[in-house]
Coordinates of C-alpha atoms in Angstrom, one line a residue:
R65 CA -89.7 -88.8 79.1
S66 CA -87.5 -86.6 81.1
S67 CA -87.0 -83.1 79.7
Q68 CA -84.2 -81.5 81.8
Q69 CA -80.9 -83.0 81.1
G70 CA -77.2 -82.6 80.2
A71 CA -73.8 -83.3 78.2
D72 CA -70.1 -82.1 77.7
S73 CA -66.8 -83.2 75.8
G74 CA -63.5 -82.6 74.1
D75 CA -59.8 -83.7 74.2
G76 CA -59.2 -82.0 77.6
S77 CA -62.9 -81.4 78.0
P78 CA -66.4 -82.4 79.2
S79 CA -69.8 -83.6 78.2
S80 CA -73.0 -84.1 80.1
V81 CA -76.0 -85.8 78.5
A82 CA -79.1 -86.6 80.6
A83 CA -81.3 -89.6 80.6
E84 CA -84.2 -91.3 82.3
T85 CA -83.8 -94.7 83.9
P86 CA -81.8 -97.0 81.6
S87 CA -84.3 -99.8 82.0
S88 CA -86.7 -97.9 79.8
E89 CA -86.1 -97.2 76.1
D90 CA -88.4 -94.3 76.2
F91 CA -86.0 -91.5 77.1
S92 CA -84.7 -88.4 75.5
L93 CA -81.2 -86.9 75.6
S94 CA -80.9 -83.2 75.7
L95 CA -77.6 -81.2 75.7
L96 CA -76.6 -79.3 78.7
D97 CA -73.1 -78.2 77.8
T98 CA -70.4 -79.2 75.4
N99 CA -67.3 -78.0 73.7
L100 CA -67.5 -80.5 70.9
P101 CA -68.4 -79.6 67.3
A102 CA -72.1 -80.2 66.5
E103 CA -71.5 -83.3 64.3
A104 CA -69.2 -85.0 66.8
E105 CA -71.6 -84.2 69.6
T106 CA -74.5 -85.9 67.7
E107 CA -72.3 -89.0 67.3
L108 CA -71.4 -89.0 71.0
R109 CA -75.1 -88.6 71.9
S110 CA -75.9 -91.6 69.7
F111 CA -73.2 -93.7 71.4
I112 CA -74.5 -92.8 74.9
A113 CA -78.1 -93.5 73.8
K114 CA -77.2 -97.0 72.7
R115 CA -75.4 -97.7 76.0
L116 CA -78.5 -96.4 77.9
T117 CA -80.8 -98.6 75.9
K118 CA -78.7 -101.6 76.7
G119 CA -78.8 -100.7 80.4
A120 CA -75.0 -100.5 80.4
L121 CA -74.7 -97.5 82.7
F122 CA -74.8 -97.8 86.5
E123 CA -75.3 -94.9 88.8
G124 CA -72.0 -93.3 89.9
M125 CA -69.8 -95.9 88.2
G126 CA -67.7 -94.6 85.3
N127 CA -66.9 -96.6 82.2
V128 CA -64.2 -96.1 79.6
A129 CA -64.7 -97.0 75.9
S130 CA -63.3 -96.2 72.5
V131 CA -65.6 -94.0 70.5
G132 CA -65.3 -93.2 66.7
L133 CA -66.0 -89.5 66.0
S134 CA -65.8 -87.8 62.6
I135 CA -63.9 -85.0 64.3
P136 CA -60.9 -85.4 64.8
E137 CA -61.6 -88.4 62.5
Y138 CA -60.1 -91.1 64.8
K139 CA -61.2 -93.1 67.8
V140 CA -60.9 -91.3 71.1
G141 CA -61.1 -92.6 74.7
C142 CA -64.4 -91.7 76.4
Y143 CA -65.0 -91.8 80.1
Y144 CA -68.7 -91.6 80.8
C145 CA -70.7 -91.7 84.0
R146 CA -74.5 -91.6 84.7
F147 CA -75.7 -89.9 87.9
Q148 CA -78.5 -88.0 89.6
Q149 CA -78.0 -85.1 91.9
E150 CA -77.4 -86.2 95.5
N151 CA -80.6 -84.7 96.9
L152 CA -82.8 -86.0 94.0
L153 CA -81.2 -89.5 94.4
E154 CA -82.3 -89.6 98.0
M155 CA -85.8 -88.5 97.1
S156 CA -86.2 -91.1 94.3
T157 CA -85.2 -93.9 96.6
L158 CA -87.8 -92.8 99.1
E159 CA -90.5 -92.4 96.5
S160 CA -89.9 -94.7 93.6
D161 CA -92.4 -93.0 91.4
I162 CA -90.5 -89.7 91.2
N163 CA -89.2 -89.2 87.7
A164 CA -86.0 -87.2 88.5
A165 CA -83.7 -86.0 85.7
E166 CA -80.5 -87.9 85.3
Y167 CA -77.3 -86.9 83.7
V168 CA -74.4 -88.5 81.8
V169 CA -71.0 -86.7 81.9
C170 CA -68.5 -87.6 79.2
F171 CA -64.8 -86.7 79.2
L172 CA -62.8 -87.3 76.0
G173 CA -59.1 -87.9 75.7
G174 CA -56.7 -89.1 73.1
S175 CA -56.9 -92.8 73.9
E176 CA -58.5 -95.3 76.3
K177 CA -55.8 -94.6 78.8
E178 CA -58.3 -92.7 80.9
D179 CA -59.0 -96.2 82.3
T180 CA -56.0 -95.8 84.5
F181 CA -57.6 -92.7 86.0
R182 CA -61.1 -94.1 86.3
L183 CA -61.2 -93.9 90.1
E184 CA -60.1 -90.3 90.1
L185 CA -62.7 -89.4 87.5
D186 CA -65.4 -91.2 89.6
K187 CA -64.4 -89.0 92.6
Y188 CA -64.6 -86.0 90.3
I189 CA -68.1 -86.8 89.3
Q190 CA -69.0 -87.5 93.0
S191 CA -67.9 -84.0 93.9
L192 CA -70.0 -82.6 91.1
K193 CA -73.1 -84.5 92.5
I194 CA -72.6 -83.2 96.0
N195 CA -71.4 -79.7 95.5
L196 CA -73.1 -78.3 92.4
D197 CA -76.6 -77.5 91.6
L198 CA -77.3 -78.5 88.0
E199 CA -79.8 -75.8 87.3
Q200 CA -79.4 -73.4 84.3
K201 CA -78.5 -70.4 86.6
T202 CA -75.4 -72.2 87.9
L203 CA -74.4 -73.8 84.6
E204 CA -72.1 -71.0 83.3
T205 CA -70.7 -69.9 86.7
C206 CA -70.1 -73.3 88.3
V207 CA -70.9 -76.4 86.2
S208 CA -69.2 -75.5 83.0
P209 CA -65.9 -74.3 84.6
Y210 CA -65.8 -77.5 86.8
L211 CA -66.4 -79.8 83.8
R212 CA -63.8 -78.1 81.7
S213 CA -61.1 -78.4 84.3
W214 CA -61.4 -82.2 84.6
F215 CA -58.1 -82.9 82.8
E216 CA -56.1 -80.4 84.9
N217 CA -57.6 -81.4 88.2
A218 CA -58.1 -85.2 87.9
I219 CA -55.4 -86.3 85.4
C220 CA -52.4 -83.9 85.9
P221 CA -51.6 -84.0 89.7
I222 CA -49.1 -86.9 89.4
Q223 CA -47.3 -85.1 86.5
R224 CA -47.2 -81.9 88.5
V225 CA -45.7 -83.6 91.5
V226 CA -43.0 -85.3 89.4
Q227 CA -42.1 -81.9 87.8
L228 CA -42.0 -80.2 91.3
F229 CA -39.9 -82.8 93.1
Q230 CA -37.6 -84.1 90.4
E231 CA -34.8 -86.2 92.1
K232 CA -36.5 -85.7 95.5
L233 CA -39.4 -87.8 94.3
A234 CA -37.5 -90.9 95.7
F235 CA -38.3 -89.6 99.2
L236 CA -42.0 -89.3 98.4
L237 CA -42.1 -92.8 96.9
H238 CA -40.4 -94.2 100.1
A239 CA -42.9 -92.4 102.3
A240 CA -45.8 -93.8 100.3
L241 CA -44.5 -97.4 100.4
S242 CA -43.6 -97.3 104.1
Y243 CA -46.8 -95.5 105.2
T244 CA -44.7 -92.7 106.8
P245 CA -47.0 -89.8 107.8
V246 CA -46.3 -86.7 105.7
E247 CA -46.9 -83.1 106.7
V248 CA -47.0 -80.4 104.0
K249 CA -46.1 -76.8 105.1
N250 CA -46.3 -73.4 103.3
A251 CA -47.9 -74.9 100.1
D252 CA -50.8 -73.5 98.1
E253 CA -54.0 -75.5 98.1
R254 CA -53.4 -77.1 94.7
T255 CA -49.9 -78.3 95.6
E256 CA -51.0 -79.7 98.9
K257 CA -53.8 -81.7 97.2
D258 CA -51.5 -82.9 94.4
I259 CA -49.0 -84.3 97.0
S260 CA -51.8 -85.9 98.9
R261 CA -53.2 -87.5 95.7
F262 CA -49.7 -88.7 94.7
L263 CA -49.1 -90.4 98.1
A264 CA -52.5 -92.1 97.9
A265 CA -51.9 -93.3 94.3
A266 CA -48.4 -94.6 95.2
S267 CA -49.3 -96.4 98.4
L268 CA -50.2 -100.1 98.5
Q269 CA -53.6 -99.4 100.0
G270 CA -56.0 -102.0 98.8
L271 CA -53.1 -104.2 97.7
V272 CA -52.0 -105.4 101.1
Q273 CA -54.2 -106.6 104.0
E274 CA -56.2 -103.8 105.7
G275 CA -54.9 -104.9 109.2
T276 CA -51.3 -104.8 107.9
M277 CA -51.8 -101.3 106.6
T278 CA -53.3 -100.1 109.9
S279 CA -50.4 -101.7 112.0
L280 CA -47.8 -100.2 109.6
C281 CA -49.3 -96.7 110.0
I282 CA -49.2 -97.0 113.8
A283 CA -45.7 -98.3 113.7
M284 CA -44.4 -95.6 111.4
T285 CA -46.1 -92.9 113.5
E286 CA -44.5 -94.2 116.7
E287 CA -41.0 -94.3 115.2
Q288 CA -38.6 -91.6 116.4
H289 CA -38.4 -89.6 113.2
K290 CA -42.3 -89.3 113.2
S291 CA -43.6 -87.4 110.1
M292 CA -41.7 -86.5 107.0
I293 CA -42.1 -82.7 106.6
I294 CA -42.3 -81.1 103.2
D295 CA -41.6 -77.3 103.2
C296 CA -42.8 -75.7 100.0
S297 CA -41.9 -72.1 100.9
G298 CA -39.1 -72.0 98.4
P299 CA -39.0 -72.7 94.6
Q300 CA -37.9 -76.3 95.4
P301 CA -39.5 -78.3 98.2
Q302 CA -37.3 -78.9 101.2
L303 CA -37.7 -82.3 103.0
H304 CA -37.0 -83.1 106.6
N305 CA -37.0 -86.6 108.3
A306 CA -37.0 -88.1 104.8
G307 CA -35.9 -91.6 104.0
S308 CA -35.1 -93.4 100.8
N309 CA -33.7 -96.7 99.4
R310 CA -32.2 -98.0 96.1
F311 CA -35.6 -99.3 94.9
C312 CA -37.3 -95.8 95.2
E313 CA -34.2 -94.1 93.7
D314 CA -34.3 -96.4 90.6
W315 CA -38.0 -95.7 90.1
M316 CA -37.5 -92.0 90.6
H317 CA -35.2 -92.1 87.5
A318 CA -38.0 -93.7 85.5
F319 CA -40.3 -90.8 86.4
V320 CA -37.8 -88.1 85.8
N321 CA -36.8 -89.6 82.4
G322 CA -40.5 -89.9 81.5
A323 CA -41.0 -86.2 82.3
E324 CA -39.4 -85.2 78.9
G325 CA -42.5 -86.4 77.1
G326 CA -44.9 -84.7 79.5
N327 CA -47.6 -87.4 79.1
P328 CA -49.7 -87.7 82.4
F329 CA -50.9 -91.1 81.4
L330 CA -47.3 -92.4 81.1
F331 CA -46.6 -91.2 84.7
R332 CA -49.7 -93.1 86.0
Q333 CA -48.5 -96.3 84.2
I334 CA -45.0 -96.0 85.7
L335 CA -46.7 -95.6 89.1
E336 CA -48.8 -98.7 88.6
N337 CA -45.6 -100.6 87.5
F338 CA -43.8 -99.4 90.6
K339 CA -46.6 -100.7 92.9
L340 CA -46.8 -104.0 91.0
K341 CA -43.0 -104.6 91.5
A342 CA -43.3 -103.8 95.2
I343 CA -46.1 -106.3 95.6
Q344 CA -44.2 -108.9 93.7
D345 CA -41.2 -108.4 96.0
I346 CA -43.4 -108.7 99.1
N347 CA -44.9 -111.9 97.8
N348 CA -41.5 -113.3 96.9
L349 CA -40.2 -112.5 100.4
K350 CA -43.3 -114.2 102.0
R351 CA -42.6 -117.3 100.0
F352 CA -39.0 -117.4 101.1
I353 CA -40.0 -116.9 104.7
R354 CA -42.4 -119.9 104.5
Q355 CA -39.6 -122.0 103.1
A356 CA -37.1 -120.7 105.7
E357 CA -39.3 -122.0 108.6
M358 CA -37.9 -125.4 107.8
N359 CA -34.8 -124.8 105.7
H360 CA -31.7 -122.9 106.6
Y361 CA -30.6 -122.5 103.0
A362 CA -34.0 -120.7 102.3
L363 CA -33.2 -118.4 105.3
F364 CA -30.0 -117.4 103.5
K365 CA -32.0 -116.9 100.3
C366 CA -34.3 -114.6 102.3
Y367 CA -31.3 -112.6 103.5
M368 CA -29.8 -112.3 100.0
F369 CA -33.1 -111.2 98.5
L370 CA -33.6 -108.5 101.1
K371 CA -30.0 -107.3 100.6
N372 CA -30.3 -107.1 96.8
C373 CA -33.9 -106.0 96.1
G374 CA -33.2 -102.4 97.1
S375 CA -36.2 -102.1 99.4
G376 CA -35.3 -104.4 102.2
D377 CA -36.0 -101.8 104.9
I378 CA -39.6 -101.5 103.9
L379 CA -40.3 -105.1 103.0
L380 CA -39.0 -106.3 106.4
K381 CA -41.4 -103.9 108.2
I382 CA -44.3 -105.2 106.2
V383 CA -43.6 -108.9 106.8
K384 CA -42.9 -108.2 110.4
V385 CA -46.3 -106.7 110.9
E386 CA -48.0 -109.5 108.8
H387 CA -46.3 -112.3 110.6
A388 CA -46.6 -110.9 114.2
E389 CA -49.0 -113.7 115.2
M390 CA -47.1 -116.5 113.6
P391 CA -44.4 -117.8 115.9
E392 CA -42.2 -119.7 113.3
A393 CA -42.4 -116.9 110.7
R394 CA -41.8 -114.3 113.4
N395 CA -38.6 -116.1 114.4
V396 CA -37.4 -116.0 110.8
V397 CA -38.1 -112.3 110.6
T398 CA -36.2 -111.6 113.8
V399 CA -33.1 -113.4 112.5
L400 CA -33.4 -111.5 109.2
E401 CA -33.6 -108.2 111.2
E402 CA -30.4 -109.1 113.1
F403 CA -28.5 -110.0 109.9
M404 CA -29.7 -106.8 108.1
K405 CA -28.6 -104.6 111.1
E406 CA -25.1 -106.3 111.0

């Protein structure tokens, strides 16, 4: 049995419950910190214990599930993640017989939509592992405040950026899609982090080939206008060297219209749909280019697609980089570039 362990939870809140290795059923869960009522905390502890017994929790990888709690008497979404402190994890890998305390952190929200933020919450836990000492003396000063700010810090950045930029969000979306470097000036630390997280979440990183992304970054950096500059010295951010297109402007309206409800999960869903549509357009254009290598009518279809999709400027750059080593496709892209310029 392991005796020093932790938990934390609520609707914009935390929970940390500790456990020994999930391969053993002989573990105990003791409460470190929570803002749940006692009855609900017991139910959550029971839920986590069952998951641990089944060996369903892997180190550092968060899960999202629906949990029935008597308070507030409906199912809530629960993100939960098991981990050891970074220094203890290294020790236990060196000496397998060390029985180090392990922790489970739980964050509760109104639904299972936390799943759309699972990667952000995994990073949030990673930061807890590296930067915080989970001893009792730091619990009130460091651990508890960090756990309780999970919703504000991990879930709300996209919403804050939408509210800050409003109609200018189209320029930010365009920069993210086109891999344009962005410099933020005269911003406080939180705003700068929010903008950086928004750009990372809106980019197609991981959805297009790694080589394509690297080449695009180099190409965009070498272009004349260089970085887009965001000056946050005034009440509204001022943008320099910014670009946009009809595609990004249409999606900007979806974000601004969604701002009335003020639901951060909705913004994330809109962002995922935005990226999905961009990927669909890239795949459609690639298909047309393959056809156009042998068919002049398909070349015209390529041109009409680029002209009407609203994002032809970015799509052409992406396929140009991807087809750089393919002579036939490269010829098609060159012709399309000439037509688009005219």
